[in-house]
JSON list of C-alpha atoms in Angstrom, two decimals:
[
{"chain": "A", "resi": 59, "resn": "MET", "atom": "CA", "xyz": [4.98, -31.04, 19.25]},
{"chain": "A", "resi": 60, "resn": "ILE", "atom": "CA", "xyz": [8.08, -29.42, 19.88]},
{"chain": "A", "resi": 61, "resn": "ARG", "atom": "CA", "xyz": [10.31, -31.63, 18.02]},
{"chain": "A", "resi": 62, "resn": "ARG", "atom": "CA", "xyz": [7.45, -31.28, 14.90]},
{"chain": "A", "resi": 63, "resn": "LEU", "atom": "CA", "xyz": [7.83, -27.70, 15.20]},
{"chain": "A", "resi": 64, "resn": "ARG", "atom": "CA", "xyz": [11.22, -27.75, 15.35]},
{"chain": "A", "resi": 65, "resn": "HIS", "atom": "CA", "xyz": [11.96, -29.98, 13.00]},
{"chain": "A", "resi": 66, "resn": "PHE", "atom": "CA", "xyz": [9.46, -27.43, 10.40]},
{"chain": "A", "resi": 67, "resn": "LEU", "atom": "CA", "xyz": [11.83, -25.23, 11.15]},
{"chain": "A", "resi": 68, "resn": "ILE", "atom": "CA", "xyz": [14.79, -26.47, 10.66]},
{"chain": "A", "resi": 69, "resn": "GLY", "atom": "CA", "xyz": [13.27, -27.48, 7.42]},
{"chain": "A", "resi": 70, "resn": "VAL", "atom": "CA", "xyz": [12.05, -23.90, 6.42]},
{"chain": "A", "resi": 71, "resn": "TYR", "atom": "CA", "xyz": [15.60, -23.04, 7.24]},
{"chain": "A", "resi": 72, "resn": "SER", "atom": "CA", "xyz": [17.14, -25.22, 4.92]},
{"chain": "A", "resi": 73, "resn": "LEU", "atom": "CA", "xyz": [14.76, -24.68, 2.18]},
{"chain": "A", "resi": 74, "resn": "PHE", "atom": "CA", "xyz": [15.54, -20.88, 2.65]},
{"chain": "A", "resi": 75, "resn": "LEU", "atom": "CA", "xyz": [19.49, -21.82, 2.19]},
{"chain": "A", "resi": 76, "resn": "ILE", "atom": "CA", "xyz": [18.42, -24.32, -0.75]},
{"chain": "A", "resi": 77, "resn": "GLY", "atom": "CA", "xyz": [16.42, -21.81, -2.09]},
{"chain": "A", "resi": 78, "resn": "LEU", "atom": "CA", "xyz": [19.27, -19.52, -2.36]},
{"chain": "A", "resi": 79, "resn": "VAL", "atom": "CA", "xyz": [20.44, -21.44, -5.69]},
{"chain": "A", "resi": 80, "resn": "ALA", "atom": "CA", "xyz": [17.08, -22.54, -6.81]},
{"chain": "A", "resi": 81, "resn": "LEU", "atom": "CA", "xyz": [14.89, -21.92, -10.00]},
{"chain": "A", "resi": 82, "resn": "PRO", "atom": "CA", "xyz": [13.29, -18.88, -10.21]},
{"chain": "A", "resi": 83, "resn": "GLU", "atom": "CA", "xyz": [10.20, -20.80, -10.99]},
{"chain": "A", "resi": 84, "resn": "GLY", "atom": "CA", "xyz": [10.25, -22.99, -7.79]},
{"chain": "A", "resi": 85, "resn": "ALA", "atom": "CA", "xyz": [10.76, -19.30, -5.87]},
{"chain": "A", "resi": 86, "resn": "GLN", "atom": "CA", "xyz": [7.99, -17.57, -7.63]},
{"chain": "A", "resi": 87, "resn": "ALA", "atom": "CA", "xyz": [5.66, -20.72, -6.84]},
{"chain": "A", "resi": 88, "resn": "GLN", "atom": "CA", "xyz": [6.85, -20.16, -3.13]},
{"chain": "A", "resi": 89, "resn": "GLN", "atom": "CA", "xyz": [5.85, -16.56, -3.19]},
{"chain": "A", "resi": 90, "resn": "ALA", "atom": "CA", "xyz": [2.49, -17.18, -4.56]},
{"chain": "A", "resi": 91, "resn": "THR", "atom": "CA", "xyz": [1.78, -19.69, -2.44]},
{"chain": "A", "resi": 92, "resn": "GLN", "atom": "CA", "xyz": [2.94, -17.23, 1.12]},
{"chain": "A", "resi": 93, "resn": "ALA", "atom": "CA", "xyz": [0.74, -14.43, -0.90]},
{"chain": "A", "resi": 94, "resn": "GLU", "atom": "CA", "xyz": [-2.24, -17.14, -0.65]},
{"chain": "A", "resi": 95, "resn": "ILE", "atom": "CA", "xyz": [-1.82, -17.69, 3.02]},
{"chain": "A", "resi": 96, "resn": "GLN", "atom": "CA", "xyz": [-2.07, -14.29, 3.77]},
{"chain": "A", "resi": 97, "resn": "GLN", "atom": "CA", "xyz": [-4.75, -13.33, 2.18]},
{"chain": "A", "resi": 98, "resn": "MET", "atom": "CA", "xyz": [-6.64, -16.16, 3.57]},
{"chain": "A", "resi": 99, "resn": "LEU", "atom": "CA", "xyz": [-5.81, -15.10, 6.81]},
{"chain": "A", "resi": 100, "resn": "GLU", "atom": "CA", "xyz": [-6.44, -11.29, 6.29]},
{"chain": "A", "resi": 101, "resn": "GLU", "atom": "CA", "xyz": [-9.49, -12.04, 4.56]},
{"chain": "A", "resi": 102, "resn": "ARG", "atom": "CA", "xyz": [-10.62, -14.09, 7.56]},
{"chain": "A", "resi": 103, "resn": "ASN", "atom": "CA", "xyz": [-9.59, -11.08, 9.97]},
{"chain": "A", "resi": 104, "resn": "GLN", "atom": "CA", "xyz": [-11.70, -8.32, 7.53]},
{"chain": "A", "resi": 105, "resn": "GLN", "atom": "CA", "xyz": [-14.89, -10.21, 7.83]},
{"chain": "A", "resi": 106, "resn": "ILE", "atom": "CA", "xyz": [-14.47, -10.92, 11.71]},
{"chain": "A", "resi": 107, "resn": "LYS", "atom": "CA", "xyz": [-13.77, -7.37, 12.40]},
{"chain": "A", "resi": 108, "resn": "SER", "atom": "CA", "xyz": [-16.53, -6.26, 9.59]},
{"chain": "A", "resi": 109, "resn": "ILE", "atom": "CA", "xyz": [-18.85, -8.09, 12.10]},
{"chain": "A", "resi": 110, "resn": "LEU", "atom": "CA", "xyz": [-17.27, -6.97, 15.35]},
{"chain": "A", "resi": 111, "resn": "SER", "atom": "CA", "xyz": [-17.10, -3.22, 14.28]},
{"chain": "A", "resi": 112, "resn": "GLY", "atom": "CA", "xyz": [-19.63, -0.91, 16.07]},
{"chain": "A", "resi": 113, "resn": "SER", "atom": "CA", "xyz": [-21.40, -3.08, 18.44]},
{"chain": "A", "resi": 114, "resn": "THR", "atom": "CA", "xyz": [-20.69, -5.42, 21.27]},
{"chain": "A", "resi": 115, "resn": "ASP", "atom": "CA", "xyz": [-24.74, -7.14, 21.35]},
{"chain": "A", "resi": 116, "resn": "TYR", "atom": "CA", "xyz": [-24.85, -9.52, 18.51]},
{"chain": "A", "resi": 117, "resn": "THR", "atom": "CA", "xyz": [-27.96, -11.36, 16.78]},
{"chain": "A", "resi": 118, "resn": "PRO", "atom": "CA", "xyz": [-27.49, -15.28, 16.61]},
{"chain": "A", "resi": 119, "resn": "GLU", "atom": "CA", "xyz": [-26.96, -15.21, 13.07]},
{"chain": "A", "resi": 120, "resn": "GLN", "atom": "CA", "xyz": [-24.30, -13.12, 13.45]},
{"chain": "A", "resi": 121, "resn": "ARG", "atom": "CA", "xyz": [-22.66, -15.18, 16.51]},
{"chain": "A", "resi": 122, "resn": "GLN", "atom": "CA", "xyz": [-22.66, -18.08, 14.34]},
{"chain": "A", "resi": 123, "resn": "ARG", "atom": "CA", "xyz": [-21.45, -16.47, 11.68]},
{"chain": "A", "resi": 124, "resn": "LEU", "atom": "CA", "xyz": [-18.35, -14.80, 14.02]},
{"chain": "A", "resi": 125, "resn": "LYS", "atom": "CA", "xyz": [-17.91, -18.75, 15.45]},
{"chain": "A", "resi": 126, "resn": "GLU", "atom": "CA", "xyz": [-17.58, -20.05, 11.84]},
{"chain": "A", "resi": 127, "resn": "LEU", "atom": "CA", "xyz": [-14.75, -17.11, 10.81]},
{"chain": "A", "resi": 128, "resn": "ILE", "atom": "CA", "xyz": [-12.87, -17.74, 13.83]},
{"chain": "A", "resi": 129, "resn": "ASN", "atom": "CA", "xyz": [-12.52, -21.42, 14.06]},
{"chain": "A", "resi": 130, "resn": "GLY", "atom": "CA", "xyz": [-13.12, -22.34, 10.32]},
{"chain": "A", "resi": 131, "resn": "VAL", "atom": "CA", "xyz": [-9.08, -22.07, 9.93]},
{"chain": "A", "resi": 132, "resn": "LEU", "atom": "CA", "xyz": [-8.82, -24.85, 12.54]},
{"chain": "A", "resi": 133, "resn": "ASP", "atom": "CA", "xyz": [-8.19, -28.51, 12.07]},
{"chain": "A", "resi": 134, "resn": "PHE", "atom": "CA", "xyz": [-10.17, -30.14, 14.92]},
{"chain": "A", "resi": 135, "resn": "GLN", "atom": "CA", "xyz": [-9.38, -33.92, 14.03]},
{"chain": "A", "resi": 136, "resn": "ILE", "atom": "CA", "xyz": [-5.54, -33.11, 14.24]},
{"chain": "A", "resi": 137, "resn": "MET", "atom": "CA", "xyz": [-5.82, -31.14, 17.29]},
{"chain": "A", "resi": 138, "resn": "ALA", "atom": "CA", "xyz": [-7.78, -33.65, 18.65]},
{"chain": "A", "resi": 139, "resn": "GLN", "atom": "CA", "xyz": [-5.71, -35.73, 18.00]},
{"chain": "A", "resi": 140, "resn": "THR", "atom": "CA", "xyz": [-2.43, -34.22, 19.10]},
{"chain": "A", "resi": 141, "resn": "ALA", "atom": "CA", "xyz": [-4.45, -33.51, 22.51]},
{"chain": "A", "resi": 142, "resn": "LEU", "atom": "CA", "xyz": [-4.54, -37.37, 23.13]},
{"chain": "A", "resi": 143, "resn": "GLY", "atom": "CA", "xyz": [-1.46, -38.42, 22.12]},
{"chain": "A", "resi": 144, "resn": "PRO", "atom": "CA", "xyz": [-0.43, -42.14, 22.62]},
{"chain": "A", "resi": 145, "resn": "HIS", "atom": "CA", "xyz": [-3.92, -42.64, 23.48]},
{"chain": "A", "resi": 146, "resn": "TRP", "atom": "CA", "xyz": [-5.63, -41.67, 20.22]},
{"chain": "A", "resi": 147, "resn": "ASP", "atom": "CA", "xyz": [-4.71, -44.96, 18.70]},
{"chain": "A", "resi": 148, "resn": "THR", "atom": "CA", "xyz": [-5.90, -46.86, 22.01]},
{"chain": "A", "resi": 149, "resn": "LEU", "atom": "CA", "xyz": [-9.54, -45.52, 21.01]},
{"chain": "A", "resi": 150, "resn": "SER", "atom": "CA", "xyz": [-12.08, -47.01, 18.56]},
{"chain": "A", "resi": 151, "resn": "THR", "atom": "CA", "xyz": [-13.06, -45.28, 15.51]},
{"chain": "A", "resi": 152, "resn": "ASP", "atom": "CA", "xyz": [-16.93, -44.20, 17.03]},
{"chain": "A", "resi": 153, "resn": "ARG", "atom": "CA", "xyz": [-14.73, -43.03, 20.16]},
{"chain": "A", "resi": 154, "resn": "ARG", "atom": "CA", "xyz": [-12.38, -40.85, 18.28]},
{"chain": "A", "resi": 155, "resn": "ALA", "atom": "CA", "xyz": [-15.31, -39.86, 16.51]},
{"chain": "A", "resi": 156, "resn": "GLU", "atom": "CA", "xyz": [-17.04, -39.22, 19.73]},
{"chain": "A", "resi": 157, "resn": "PHE", "atom": "CA", "xyz": [-14.30, -37.32, 20.88]},
{"chain": "A", "resi": 158, "resn": "VAL", "atom": "CA", "xyz": [-13.57, -34.87, 18.04]},
{"chain": "A", "resi": 159, "resn": "ASP", "atom": "CA", "xyz": [-17.46, -33.72, 18.63]},
{"chain": "A", "resi": 160, "resn": "VAL", "atom": "CA", "xyz": [-16.78, -32.70, 22.01]},
{"chain": "A", "resi": 161, "resn": "PHE", "atom": "CA", "xyz": [-13.39, -31.07, 21.89]},
{"chain": "A", "resi": 162, "resn": "ARG", "atom": "CA", "xyz": [-14.52, -28.99, 18.55]},
{"chain": "A", "resi": 163, "resn": "ASP", "atom": "CA", "xyz": [-17.99, -28.05, 20.11]},
{"chain": "A", "resi": 164, "resn": "VAL", "atom": "CA", "xyz": [-16.16, -26.94, 23.78]},
{"chain": "A", "resi": 165, "resn": "VAL", "atom": "CA", "xyz": [-13.13, -24.85, 21.85]},
{"chain": "A", "resi": 166, "resn": "ARG", "atom": "CA", "xyz": [-15.80, -23.06, 19.50]},
{"chain": "A", "resi": 167, "resn": "ALA", "atom": "CA", "xyz": [-17.60, -22.11, 22.41]},
{"chain": "A", "resi": 168, "resn": "GLN", "atom": "CA", "xyz": [-14.99, -21.15, 24.02]},
{"chain": "A", "resi": 169, "resn": "SER", "atom": "CA", "xyz": [-13.92, -18.94, 21.39]},
{"chain": "A", "resi": 170, "resn": "MET", "atom": "CA", "xyz": [-16.77, -16.75, 21.93]},
{"chain": "A", "resi": 171, "resn": "SER", "atom": "CA", "xyz": [-15.56, -15.89, 25.32]},
{"chain": "A", "resi": 172, "resn": "ASP", "atom": "CA", "xyz": [-13.56, -12.55, 24.90]},
{"chain": "A", "resi": 173, "resn": "LEU", "atom": "CA", "xyz": [-14.95, -11.57, 21.03]},
{"chain": "A", "resi": 174, "resn": "ASP", "atom": "CA", "xyz": [-13.09, -7.70, 21.57]},
{"chain": "A", "resi": 175, "resn": "VAL", "atom": "CA", "xyz": [-9.57, -9.66, 21.98]},
{"chain": "A", "resi": 176, "resn": "TYR", "atom": "CA", "xyz": [-10.25, -10.10, 17.48]},
{"chain": "A", "resi": 177, "resn": "ASN", "atom": "CA", "xyz": [-10.42, -6.59, 17.01]},
{"chain": "A", "resi": 178, "resn": "SER", "atom": "CA", "xyz": [-6.46, -6.63, 17.26]},
{"chain": "A", "resi": 179, "resn": "LYS", "atom": "CA", "xyz": [-4.40, -4.70, 14.92]},
{"chain": "A", "resi": 180, "resn": "VAL", "atom": "CA", "xyz": [-2.45, -8.27, 13.44]},
{"chain": "A", "resi": 181, "resn": "THR", "atom": "CA", "xyz": [0.82, -7.42, 10.83]},
{"chain": "A", "resi": 182, "resn": "TYR", "atom": "CA", "xyz": [3.07, -10.68, 9.22]},
{"chain": "A", "resi": 183, "resn": "ASP", "atom": "CA", "xyz": [6.17, -10.88, 10.17]},
{"chain": "A", "resi": 184, "resn": "GLN", "atom": "CA", "xyz": [6.91, -14.16, 8.41]},
{"chain": "A", "resi": 185, "resn": "ILE", "atom": "CA", "xyz": [5.82, -16.93, 6.29]},
{"chain": "A", "resi": 186, "resn": "SER", "atom": "CA", "xyz": [7.46, -19.89, 5.19]},
{"chain": "A", "resi": 187, "resn": "VAL", "atom": "CA", "xyz": [5.88, -22.55, 3.14]},
{"chain": "A", "resi": 188, "resn": "GLN", "atom": "CA", "xyz": [8.17, -25.82, 2.46]},
{"chain": "A", "resi": 189, "resn": "GLY", "atom": "CA", "xyz": [5.60, -28.27, 0.19]},
{"chain": "A", "resi": 190, "resn": "ASP", "atom": "CA", "xyz": [2.26, -28.43, 2.34]},
{"chain": "A", "resi": 191, "resn": "SER", "atom": "CA", "xyz": [3.28, -27.25, 5.22]},
{"chain": "A", "resi": 192, "resn": "ALA", "atom": "CA", "xyz": [3.42, -23.80, 6.02]},
{"chain": "A", "resi": 193, "resn": "TYR", "atom": "CA", "xyz": [4.88, -21.77, 9.18]},
{"chain": "A", "resi": 194, "resn": "VAL", "atom": "CA", "xyz": [2.93, -18.02, 9.67]},
{"chain": "A", "resi": 195, "resn": "ARG", "atom": "CA", "xyz": [4.53, -15.46, 12.57]},
{"chain": "A", "resi": 196, "resn": "THR", "atom": "CA", "xyz": [2.14, -12.49, 13.44]},
{"chain": "A", "resi": 197, "resn": "ILE", "atom": "CA", "xyz": [2.11, -9.60, 15.43]},
{"chain": "A", "resi": 198, "resn": "THR", "atom": "CA", "xyz": [-1.15, -8.66, 17.16]},
{"chain": "A", "resi": 199, "resn": "GLU", "atom": "CA", "xyz": [-1.41, -5.53, 18.92]},
{"chain": "A", "resi": 200, "resn": "TYR", "atom": "CA", "xyz": [-4.23, -5.38, 21.53]},
{"chain": "A", "resi": 201, "resn": "LYS", "atom": "CA", "xyz": [-4.92, -2.37, 24.19]},
{"chain": "A", "resi": 202, "resn": "ASP", "atom": "CA", "xyz": [-0.91, -1.40, 23.88]},
{"chain": "A", "resi": 203, "resn": "SER", "atom": "CA", "xyz": [-0.09, -5.28, 23.96]},
{"chain": "A", "resi": 204, "resn": "LYS", "atom": "CA", "xyz": [1.86, -7.04, 21.15]},
{"chain": "A", "resi": 205, "resn": "THR", "atom": "CA", "xyz": [1.88, -10.77, 21.26]},
{"chain": "A", "resi": 206, "resn": "PRO", "atom": "CA", "xyz": [3.58, -13.20, 18.73]},
{"chain": "A", "resi": 207, "resn": "VAL", "atom": "CA", "xyz": [1.00, -15.06, 17.06]},
{"chain": "A", "resi": 208, "resn": "GLU", "atom": "CA", "xyz": [1.93, -18.39, 15.18]},
{"chain": "A", "resi": 209, "resn": "TYR", "atom": "CA", "xyz": [0.41, -20.54, 13.01]},
{"chain": "A", "resi": 210, "resn": "ILE", "atom": "CA", "xyz": [1.31, -24.50, 12.19]},
{"chain": "A", "resi": 211, "resn": "LEU", "atom": "CA", "xyz": [-0.33, -25.02, 8.75]},
{"chain": "A", "resi": 212, "resn": "GLU", "atom": "CA", "xyz": [-1.31, -27.56, 6.29]},
{"chain": "A", "resi": 213, "resn": "ARG", "atom": "CA", "xyz": [-2.67, -27.79, 3.01]},
{"chain": "A", "resi": 214, "resn": "LYS", "atom": "CA", "xyz": [-5.08, -30.57, 2.76]},
{"chain": "A", "resi": 215, "resn": "ASP", "atom": "CA", "xyz": [-7.21, -30.86, -0.45]},
{"chain": "A", "resi": 216, "resn": "GLY", "atom": "CA", "xyz": [-6.54, -27.59, -1.31]},
{"chain": "A", "resi": 217, "resn": "GLU", "atom": "CA", "xyz": [-7.19, -25.80, 1.71]},
{"chain": "A", "resi": 218, "resn": "TRP", "atom": "CA", "xyz": [-4.79, -24.15, 4.52]},
{"chain": "A", "resi": 219, "resn": "LYS", "atom": "CA", "xyz": [-6.12, -25.60, 7.95]},
{"chain": "A", "resi": 220, "resn": "ALA", "atom": "CA", "xyz": [-4.01, -24.69, 11.04]},
{"chain": "A", "resi": 221, "resn": "GLU", "atom": "CA", "xyz": [-2.84, -28.13, 13.20]},
{"chain": "A", "resi": 222, "resn": "ASP", "atom": "CA", "xyz": [-1.58, -26.00, 15.91]},
{"chain": "A", "resi": 223, "resn": "ILE", "atom": "CA", "xyz": [-1.44, -22.19, 17.25]},
{"chain": "A", "resi": 224, "resn": "VAL", "atom": "CA", "xyz": [0.82, -20.73, 19.26]},
{"chain": "A", "resi": 225, "resn": "VAL", "atom": "CA", "xyz": [0.26, -17.94, 21.39]},
{"chain": "A", "resi": 226, "resn": "ASP", "atom": "CA", "xyz": [3.20, -15.75, 23.11]},
{"chain": "A", "resi": 227, "resn": "GLU", "atom": "CA", "xyz": [5.43, -19.27, 23.03]},
{"chain": "A", "resi": 228, "resn": "VAL", "atom": "CA", "xyz": [2.70, -21.25, 24.26]},
{"chain": "A", "resi": 229, "resn": "SER", "atom": "CA", "xyz": [1.19, -24.18, 21.99]},
{"chain": "A", "resi": 230, "resn": "THR", "atom": "CA", "xyz": [-2.70, -24.30, 22.04]},
{"chain": "A", "resi": 231, "resn": "ALA", "atom": "CA", "xyz": [-1.90, -28.36, 21.28]},
{"chain": "A", "resi": 232, "resn": "GLU", "atom": "CA", "xyz": [0.35, -28.76, 23.64]},
{"chain": "A", "resi": 233, "resn": "GLY", "atom": "CA", "xyz": [-1.40, -27.12, 25.73]},
{"chain": "A", "resi": 234, "resn": "TYR", "atom": "CA", "xyz": [-4.93, -29.14, 25.43]},
{"chain": "A", "resi": 235, "resn": "ALA", "atom": "CA", "xyz": [-2.45, -32.45, 25.19]},
{"chain": "A", "resi": 236, "resn": "ARG", "atom": "CA", "xyz": [-0.74, -31.38, 28.89]},
{"chain": "A", "resi": 237, "resn": "SER", "atom": "CA", "xyz": [-4.20, -31.39, 30.43]},
{"chain": "A", "resi": 238, "resn": "PHE", "atom": "CA", "xyz": [-6.05, -34.40, 28.60]},
{"chain": "A", "resi": 239, "resn": "GLN", "atom": "CA", "xyz": [-3.29, -36.75, 28.50]},
{"chain": "A", "resi": 240, "resn": "SER", "atom": "CA", "xyz": [-2.83, -36.37, 32.21]},
{"chain": "A", "resi": 241, "resn": "VAL", "atom": "CA", "xyz": [-6.58, -37.23, 32.89]},
{"chain": "A", "resi": 242, "resn": "MET", "atom": "CA", "xyz": [-6.22, -40.07, 30.45]},
{"chain": "A", "resi": 243, "resn": "ARG", "atom": "CA", "xyz": [-2.89, -41.57, 32.49]},
{"chain": "A", "resi": 244, "resn": "LYS", "atom": "CA", "xyz": [-4.99, -41.24, 35.99]},
{"chain": "A", "resi": 245, "resn": "ARG", "atom": "CA", "xyz": [-9.05, -41.66, 34.98]},
{"chain": "A", "resi": 246, "resn": "GLY", "atom": "CA", "xyz": [-8.94, -42.77, 31.60]},
{"chain": "A", "resi": 247, "resn": "PHE", "atom": "CA", "xyz": [-11.04, -41.91, 28.47]},
{"chain": "A", "resi": 248, "resn": "LYS", "atom": "CA", "xyz": [-14.39, -42.32, 30.03]},
{"chain": "A", "resi": 249, "resn": "ALA", "atom": "CA", "xyz": [-13.38, -39.37, 33.04]},
{"chain": "A", "resi": 250, "resn": "LEU", "atom": "CA", "xyz": [-12.38, -37.08, 30.27]},
{"chain": "A", "resi": 251, "resn": "MET", "atom": "CA", "xyz": [-15.54, -37.46, 28.31]},
{"chain": "A", "resi": 252, "resn": "GLY", "atom": "CA", "xyz": [-17.30, -36.89, 31.40]},
{"chain": "A", "resi": 253, "resn": "ALA", "atom": "CA", "xyz": [-15.07, -33.73, 31.92]},
{"chain": "A", "resi": 254, "resn": "LEU", "atom": "CA", "xyz": [-15.63, -32.36, 28.80]},
{"chain": "A", "resi": 255, "resn": "GLU", "atom": "CA", "xyz": [-19.75, -32.91, 28.46]},
{"chain": "A", "resi": 256, "resn": "LYS", "atom": "CA", "xyz": [-19.75, -31.21, 31.76]},
{"chain": "A", "resi": 257, "resn": "LYS", "atom": "CA", "xyz": [-17.63, -28.59, 30.02]},
{"chain": "A", "resi": 258, "resn": "ARG", "atom": "CA", "xyz": [-20.21, -28.84, 27.46]},
{"chain": "A", "resi": 259, "resn": "LYS", "atom": "CA", "xyz": [-23.66, -28.27, 28.97]},
{"chain": "A", "resi": 260, "resn": "GLU", "atom": "CA", "xyz": [-22.22, -25.43, 30.76]},
{"chain": "A", "resi": 261, "resn": "VAL", "atom": "CA", "xyz": [-21.70, -23.57, 27.27]},
{"chain": "A", "resi": 262, "resn": "SER", "atom": "CA", "xyz": [-24.65, -25.48, 26.18]},
{"chain": "A", "resi": 263, "resn": "GLY", "atom": "CA", "xyz": [-26.38, -21.79, 25.02]},
{"chain": "A", "resi": 264, "resn": "ASP", "atom": "CA", "xyz": [-23.54, -20.86, 22.72]},
{"chain": "A", "resi": 265, "resn": "THR", "atom": "CA", "xyz": [-23.44, -24.27, 21.22]},
{"chain": "A", "resi": 266, "resn": "ALA", "atom": "CA", "xyz": [-26.51, -24.91, 20.37]},
{"chain": "A", "resi": 267, "resn": "GLU", "atom": "CA", "xyz": [-25.95, -22.18, 17.38]},
{"chain": "A", "resi": 268, "resn": "GLY", "atom": "CA", "xyz": [-23.46, -24.90, 16.01]}
]
């Protein structure tokens, strides 16, 4: 993932140099896409904060809506594939689908563990677009502490989805990859699924909402 991110950033930098002599029409299209991405993320943040404002006791409907908003930007299929790395290719289609389902449930449930963090002030430092790939760097300010949060986005079927979120220079996808691939090497897929199923049961109350 580091190599992929590095290649992407090099591509973005190269595009910037080319953009110095690019046609204005291309620059305008890129600016429009940057604005589209920022609007998407800003609207998501505003919708989350509108539910969080003024209460810490949420109805099941509010929690379900928060879960959809928080996780709606994530591409769970790609994140799950990245998390398994080379082991992904060794699995059947059914096992891949089984893994993605459990992985998604666990991530969605864990995202609800500290809702207050989503009240953070967010500013947008950089949005770079290269074709259907985009890099977004934001700064979140929470309890007087500023943290960089980066999004690696891909556009599929006209919709932007995050394949990784890097928080304070720590890749979410790489974190899962280190953990999951270690279990796969030492104990195999059955053991990994057992651990994830156990985790899903621990959060089953929240997961039951979807």
